[in-house]
mmCIF file of C-alpha atoms in Angstrom:
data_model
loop_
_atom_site.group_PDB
_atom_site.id
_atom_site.type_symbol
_atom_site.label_atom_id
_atom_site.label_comp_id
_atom_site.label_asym_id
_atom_site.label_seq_id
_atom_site.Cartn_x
_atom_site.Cartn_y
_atom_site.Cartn_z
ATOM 1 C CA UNK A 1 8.130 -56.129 15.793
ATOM 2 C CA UNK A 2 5.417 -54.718 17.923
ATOM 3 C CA UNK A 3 7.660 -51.747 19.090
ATOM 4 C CA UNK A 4 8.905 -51.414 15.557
ATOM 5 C CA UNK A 5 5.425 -50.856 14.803
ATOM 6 C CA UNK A 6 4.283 -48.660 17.458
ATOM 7 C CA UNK A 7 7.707 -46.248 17.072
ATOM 8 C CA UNK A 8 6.826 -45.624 13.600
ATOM 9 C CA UNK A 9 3.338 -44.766 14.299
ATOM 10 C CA UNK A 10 4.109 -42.473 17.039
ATOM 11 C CA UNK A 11 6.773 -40.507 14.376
ATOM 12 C CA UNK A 12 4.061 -40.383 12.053
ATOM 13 C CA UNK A 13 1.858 -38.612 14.253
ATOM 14 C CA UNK A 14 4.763 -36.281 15.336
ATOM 15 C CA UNK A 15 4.834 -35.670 11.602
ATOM 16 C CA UNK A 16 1.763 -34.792 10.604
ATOM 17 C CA UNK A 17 1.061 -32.844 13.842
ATOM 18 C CA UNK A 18 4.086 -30.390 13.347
ATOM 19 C CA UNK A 19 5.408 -30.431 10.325
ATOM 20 C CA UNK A 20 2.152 -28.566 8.896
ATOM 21 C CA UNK A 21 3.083 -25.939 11.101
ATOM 22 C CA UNK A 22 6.364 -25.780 10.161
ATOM 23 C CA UNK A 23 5.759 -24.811 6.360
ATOM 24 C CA UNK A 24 2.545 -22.471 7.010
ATOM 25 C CA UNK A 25 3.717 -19.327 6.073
ATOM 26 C CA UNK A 26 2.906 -16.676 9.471
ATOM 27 C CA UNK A 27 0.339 -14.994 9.217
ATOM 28 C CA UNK A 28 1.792 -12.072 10.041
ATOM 29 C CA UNK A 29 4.209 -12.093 7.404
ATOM 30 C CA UNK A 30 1.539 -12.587 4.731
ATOM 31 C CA UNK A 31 -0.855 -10.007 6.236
ATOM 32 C CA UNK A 32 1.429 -6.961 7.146
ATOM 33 C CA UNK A 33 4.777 -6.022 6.732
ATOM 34 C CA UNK A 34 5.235 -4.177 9.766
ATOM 35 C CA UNK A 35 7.762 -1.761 10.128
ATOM 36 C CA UNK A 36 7.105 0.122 13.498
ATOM 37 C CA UNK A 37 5.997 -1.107 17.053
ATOM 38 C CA UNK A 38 4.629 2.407 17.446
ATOM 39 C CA UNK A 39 1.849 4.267 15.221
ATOM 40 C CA UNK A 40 4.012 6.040 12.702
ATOM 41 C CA UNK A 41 3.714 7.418 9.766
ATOM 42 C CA UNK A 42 6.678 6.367 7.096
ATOM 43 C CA UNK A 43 8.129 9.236 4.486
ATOM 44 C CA UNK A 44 11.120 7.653 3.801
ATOM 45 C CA UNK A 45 13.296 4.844 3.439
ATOM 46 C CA UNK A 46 16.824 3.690 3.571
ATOM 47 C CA UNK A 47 17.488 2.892 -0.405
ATOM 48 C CA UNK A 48 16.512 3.647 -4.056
ATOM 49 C CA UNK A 49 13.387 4.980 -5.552
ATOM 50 C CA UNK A 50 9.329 4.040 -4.852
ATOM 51 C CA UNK A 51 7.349 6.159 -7.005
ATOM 52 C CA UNK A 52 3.545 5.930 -5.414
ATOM 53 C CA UNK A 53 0.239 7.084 -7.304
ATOM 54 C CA UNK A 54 -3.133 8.265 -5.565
ATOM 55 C CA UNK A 55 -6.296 8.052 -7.222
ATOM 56 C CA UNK A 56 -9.604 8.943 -6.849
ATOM 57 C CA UNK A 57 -10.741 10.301 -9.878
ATOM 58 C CA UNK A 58 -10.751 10.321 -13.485
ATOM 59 C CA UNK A 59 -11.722 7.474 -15.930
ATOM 60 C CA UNK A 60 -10.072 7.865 -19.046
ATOM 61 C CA UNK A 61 -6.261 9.642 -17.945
ATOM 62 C CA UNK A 62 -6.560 6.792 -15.543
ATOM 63 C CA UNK A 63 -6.999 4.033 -18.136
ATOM 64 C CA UNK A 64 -4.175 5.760 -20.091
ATOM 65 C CA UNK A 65 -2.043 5.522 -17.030
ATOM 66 C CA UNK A 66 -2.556 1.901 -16.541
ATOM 67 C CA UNK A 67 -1.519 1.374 -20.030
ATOM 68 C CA UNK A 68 1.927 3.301 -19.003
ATOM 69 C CA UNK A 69 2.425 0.657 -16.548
ATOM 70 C CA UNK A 70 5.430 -1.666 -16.934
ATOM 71 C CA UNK A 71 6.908 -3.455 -13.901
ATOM 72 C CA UNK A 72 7.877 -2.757 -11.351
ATOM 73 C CA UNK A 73 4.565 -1.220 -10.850
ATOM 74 C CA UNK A 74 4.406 1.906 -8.811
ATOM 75 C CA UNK A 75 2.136 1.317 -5.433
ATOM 76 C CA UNK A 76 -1.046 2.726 -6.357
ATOM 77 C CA UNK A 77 -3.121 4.098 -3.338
ATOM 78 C CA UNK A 78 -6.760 3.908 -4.514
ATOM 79 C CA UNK A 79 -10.189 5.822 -3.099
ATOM 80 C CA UNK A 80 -12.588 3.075 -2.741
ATOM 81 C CA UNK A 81 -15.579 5.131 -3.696
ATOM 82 C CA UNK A 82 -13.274 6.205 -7.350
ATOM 83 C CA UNK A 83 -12.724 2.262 -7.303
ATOM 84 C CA UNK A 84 -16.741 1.539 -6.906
ATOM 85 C CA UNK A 85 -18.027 3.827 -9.831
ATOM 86 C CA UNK A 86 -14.957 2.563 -12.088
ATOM 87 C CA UNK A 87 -15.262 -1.559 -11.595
ATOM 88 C CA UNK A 88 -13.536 -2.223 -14.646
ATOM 89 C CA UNK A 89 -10.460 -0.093 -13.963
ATOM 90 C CA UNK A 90 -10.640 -1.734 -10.791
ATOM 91 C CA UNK A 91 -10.542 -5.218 -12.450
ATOM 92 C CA UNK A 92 -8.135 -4.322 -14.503
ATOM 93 C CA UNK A 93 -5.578 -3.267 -11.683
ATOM 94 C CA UNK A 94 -6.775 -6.877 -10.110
ATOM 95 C CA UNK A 95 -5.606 -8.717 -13.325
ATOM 96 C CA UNK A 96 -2.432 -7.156 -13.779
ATOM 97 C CA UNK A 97 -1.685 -7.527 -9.967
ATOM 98 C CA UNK A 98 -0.514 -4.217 -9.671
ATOM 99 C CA UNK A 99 -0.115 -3.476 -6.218
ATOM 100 C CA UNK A 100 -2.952 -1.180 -4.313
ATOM 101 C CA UNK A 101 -3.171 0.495 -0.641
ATOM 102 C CA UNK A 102 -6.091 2.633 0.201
ATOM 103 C CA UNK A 103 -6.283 6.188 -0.291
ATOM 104 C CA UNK A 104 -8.243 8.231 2.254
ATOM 105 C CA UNK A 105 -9.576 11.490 2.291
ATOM 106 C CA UNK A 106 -8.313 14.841 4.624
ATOM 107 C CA UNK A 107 -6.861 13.914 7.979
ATOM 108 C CA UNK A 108 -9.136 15.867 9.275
ATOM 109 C CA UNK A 109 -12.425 13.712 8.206
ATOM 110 C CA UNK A 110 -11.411 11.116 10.526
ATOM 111 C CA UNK A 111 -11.364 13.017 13.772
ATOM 112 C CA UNK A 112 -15.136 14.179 12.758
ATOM 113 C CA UNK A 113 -16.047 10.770 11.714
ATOM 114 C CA UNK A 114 -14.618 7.366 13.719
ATOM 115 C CA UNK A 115 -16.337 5.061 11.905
ATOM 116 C CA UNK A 116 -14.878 6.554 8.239
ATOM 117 C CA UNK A 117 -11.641 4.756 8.433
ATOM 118 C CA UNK A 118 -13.689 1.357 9.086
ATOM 119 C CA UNK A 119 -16.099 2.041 6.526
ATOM 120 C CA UNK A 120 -13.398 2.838 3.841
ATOM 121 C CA UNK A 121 -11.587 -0.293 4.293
ATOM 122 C CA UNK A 122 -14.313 -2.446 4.620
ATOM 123 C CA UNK A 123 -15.239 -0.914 1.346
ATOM 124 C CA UNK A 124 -12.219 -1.466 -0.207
ATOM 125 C CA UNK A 125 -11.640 -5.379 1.070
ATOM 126 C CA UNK A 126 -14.905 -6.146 -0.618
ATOM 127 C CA UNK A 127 -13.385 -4.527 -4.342
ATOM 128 C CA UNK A 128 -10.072 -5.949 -3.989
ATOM 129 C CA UNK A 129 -10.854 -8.882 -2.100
ATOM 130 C CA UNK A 130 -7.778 -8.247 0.297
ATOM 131 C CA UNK A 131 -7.037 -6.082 3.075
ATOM 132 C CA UNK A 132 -4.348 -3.223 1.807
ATOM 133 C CA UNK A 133 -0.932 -3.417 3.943
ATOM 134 C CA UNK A 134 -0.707 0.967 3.149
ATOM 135 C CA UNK A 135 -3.208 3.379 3.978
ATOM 136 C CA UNK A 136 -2.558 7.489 3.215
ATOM 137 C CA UNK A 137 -4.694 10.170 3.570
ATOM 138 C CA UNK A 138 -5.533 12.708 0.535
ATOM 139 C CA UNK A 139 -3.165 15.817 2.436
ATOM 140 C CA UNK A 140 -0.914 13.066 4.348
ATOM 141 C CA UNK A 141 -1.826 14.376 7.772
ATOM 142 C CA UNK A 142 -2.750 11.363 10.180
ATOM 143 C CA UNK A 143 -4.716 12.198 13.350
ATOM 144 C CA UNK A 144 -3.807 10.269 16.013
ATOM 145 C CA UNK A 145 -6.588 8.966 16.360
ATOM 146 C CA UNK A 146 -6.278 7.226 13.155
ATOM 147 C CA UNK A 147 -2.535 5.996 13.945
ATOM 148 C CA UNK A 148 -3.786 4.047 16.308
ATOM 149 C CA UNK A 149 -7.039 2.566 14.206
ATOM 150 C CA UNK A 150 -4.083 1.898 11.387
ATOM 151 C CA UNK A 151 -2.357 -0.005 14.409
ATOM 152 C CA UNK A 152 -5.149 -2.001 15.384
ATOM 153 C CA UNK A 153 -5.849 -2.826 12.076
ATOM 154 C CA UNK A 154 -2.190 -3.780 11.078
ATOM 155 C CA UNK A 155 -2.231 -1.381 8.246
ATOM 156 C CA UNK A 156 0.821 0.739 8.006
ATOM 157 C CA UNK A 157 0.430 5.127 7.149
ATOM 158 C CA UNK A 158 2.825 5.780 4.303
ATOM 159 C CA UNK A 159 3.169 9.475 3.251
ATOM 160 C CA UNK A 160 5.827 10.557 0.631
ATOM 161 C CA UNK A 161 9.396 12.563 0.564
ATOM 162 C CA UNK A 162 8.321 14.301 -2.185
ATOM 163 C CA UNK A 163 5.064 15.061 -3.968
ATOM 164 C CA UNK A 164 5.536 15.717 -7.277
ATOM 165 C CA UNK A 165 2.200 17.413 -9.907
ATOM 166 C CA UNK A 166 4.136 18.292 -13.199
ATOM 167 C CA UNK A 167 6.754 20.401 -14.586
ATOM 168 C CA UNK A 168 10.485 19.835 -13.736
ATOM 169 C CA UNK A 169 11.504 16.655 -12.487
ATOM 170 C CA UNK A 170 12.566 16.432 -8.665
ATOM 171 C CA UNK A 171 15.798 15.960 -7.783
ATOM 172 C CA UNK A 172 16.508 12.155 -6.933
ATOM 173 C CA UNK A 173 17.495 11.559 -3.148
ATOM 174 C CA UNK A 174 18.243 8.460 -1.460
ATOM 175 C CA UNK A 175 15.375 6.135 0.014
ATOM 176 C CA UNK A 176 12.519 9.107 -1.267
ATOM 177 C CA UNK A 177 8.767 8.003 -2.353
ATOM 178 C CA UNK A 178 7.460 10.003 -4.696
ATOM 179 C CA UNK A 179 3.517 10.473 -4.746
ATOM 180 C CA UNK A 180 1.401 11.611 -7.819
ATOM 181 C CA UNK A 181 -1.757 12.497 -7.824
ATOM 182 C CA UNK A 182 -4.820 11.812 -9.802
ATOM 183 C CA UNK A 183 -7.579 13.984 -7.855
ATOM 184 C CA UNK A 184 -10.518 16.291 -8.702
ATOM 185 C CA UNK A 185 -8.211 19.274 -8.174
ATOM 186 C CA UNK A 186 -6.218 18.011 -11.363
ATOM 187 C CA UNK A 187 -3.854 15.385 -12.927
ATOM 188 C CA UNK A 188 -0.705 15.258 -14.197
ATOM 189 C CA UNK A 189 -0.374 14.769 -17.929
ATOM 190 C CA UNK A 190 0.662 11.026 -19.205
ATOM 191 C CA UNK A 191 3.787 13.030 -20.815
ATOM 192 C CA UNK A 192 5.091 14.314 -17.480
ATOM 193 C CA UNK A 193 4.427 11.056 -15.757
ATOM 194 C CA UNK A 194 5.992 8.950 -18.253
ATOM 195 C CA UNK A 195 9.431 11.247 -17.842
ATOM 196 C CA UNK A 196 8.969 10.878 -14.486
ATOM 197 C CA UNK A 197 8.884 6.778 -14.736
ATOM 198 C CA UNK A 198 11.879 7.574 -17.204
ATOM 199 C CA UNK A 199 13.634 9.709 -15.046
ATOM 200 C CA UNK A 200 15.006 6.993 -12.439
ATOM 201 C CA UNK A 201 14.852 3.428 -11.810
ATOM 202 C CA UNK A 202 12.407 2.498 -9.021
ATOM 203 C CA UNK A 203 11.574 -0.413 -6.443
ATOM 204 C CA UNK A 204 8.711 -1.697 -4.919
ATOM 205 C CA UNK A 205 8.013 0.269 -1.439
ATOM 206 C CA UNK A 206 8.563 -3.009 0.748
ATOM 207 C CA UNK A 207 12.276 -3.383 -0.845
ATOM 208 C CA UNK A 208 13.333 0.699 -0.622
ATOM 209 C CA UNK A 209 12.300 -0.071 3.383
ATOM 210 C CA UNK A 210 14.501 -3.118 3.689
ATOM 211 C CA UNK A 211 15.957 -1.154 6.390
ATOM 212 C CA UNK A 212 13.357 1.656 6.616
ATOM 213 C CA UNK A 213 14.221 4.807 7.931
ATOM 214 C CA UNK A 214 11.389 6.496 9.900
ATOM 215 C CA UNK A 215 10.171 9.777 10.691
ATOM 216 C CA UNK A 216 6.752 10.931 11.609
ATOM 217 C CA UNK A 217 4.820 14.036 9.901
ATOM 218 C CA UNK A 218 2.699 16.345 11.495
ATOM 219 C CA UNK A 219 -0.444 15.021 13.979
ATOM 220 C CA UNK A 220 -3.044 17.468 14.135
ATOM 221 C CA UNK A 221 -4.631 18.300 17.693
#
């Protein structure tokens, strides 16, 4: 009887020891879905549609936007300084869990400034209360310099195939991510983004790279 008793309290311990560890989800899984071993940056990917959206400014055509939005969302990459002077837009994306990466500004900023990159996500984790899993810069150049902060930081540098303003619709190709833009420069009327969402049936970034295909843009010197 003793043994009896002293086999079953040895499984239990076994138990609660590993079992725990079993069904915690990795954290690496949960906090990046990464897709190279080197610093990359990702244009396109092997299937379907991703249509992408930067913002960083505008109140009201971006409010009007968010209304557009039916599932599946587009990946919207936001400026966290556009994301601190508009809180409630920013709650609103929160509460409709459309998905957000952070939107930088010219490639170029971050080779005059090394502590930009850190300053920008730090700002951003603080509004969305997560870190992103995509960062892009305004022009989609990455310094290399930056790559390898991205790597550190287990954020991933997603540019775009195409990157589409107004006017006629671009011709769908296999695996392409489509950006829009919502900058200072201008914005694309609701109209001509709404026959772009029309135009094609889309998929979340992480499902068009299932199996990603990856190519690298140009890395100022």
């Amino acid at each position: 009887m003793l043994k009896k008793l002293l086999f079953l309290f040895v499984l239990a311990v076994l138990c609660l020891t590993f079992i725990p560890q079993l069904t915690k989800p990795s954290s690496t899984l949960v906090t990046v879905f990464k897709l190279t071993e080197n610093p990359a940056v990702i244009v396109k990917g092997a299937q379907g549609s991703a249509l992408t959206v930067n913002i960083s400014f505008g109140e009201k055509e971006v409010e009007e936007l968010l209304g557009q939005l039916t599932k599946p969302y587009p990946l919207l990459f936001v400026d966290s300084d556009w994301a601190s002077r508009f809180p409630h837009l920013a709650e609103e994306i929160k509460k409709r869990s459309v998905p957000v990466a952070l939107l930088g500004v010219q490639g170029q900023s971050y080779e005059t400034d090394l502590n930009l990159f850190a300053e920008q996500l730090s700002q951003f984790e603080k509004i969305f209360a997560a870190r992103p899993l995509w960062f892009r810069t305004a022009d989609e150049e990455f310094p290399s310099s930056l790559l390898q902060q991205l790597q550190k930081a287990e954020i991933n540098a997603l540019g775009s195939t195409v990157q589409w303003k107004e006017g006629k619709l671009p011709k769908a190709s296999k695996g392409e991510i489509i950006s829009v833009s919502y900058h200072s420069g201008g914005r694309p009327k609701i109209s001509d983004v709404k026959r772009l969402m029309e135009s094609r049936t889309y998929q979340s970034v992480e499902d068009l790279l299932f199996r990603p295909t990856v190519k690298t843009k140009k890395i100022p010197q």
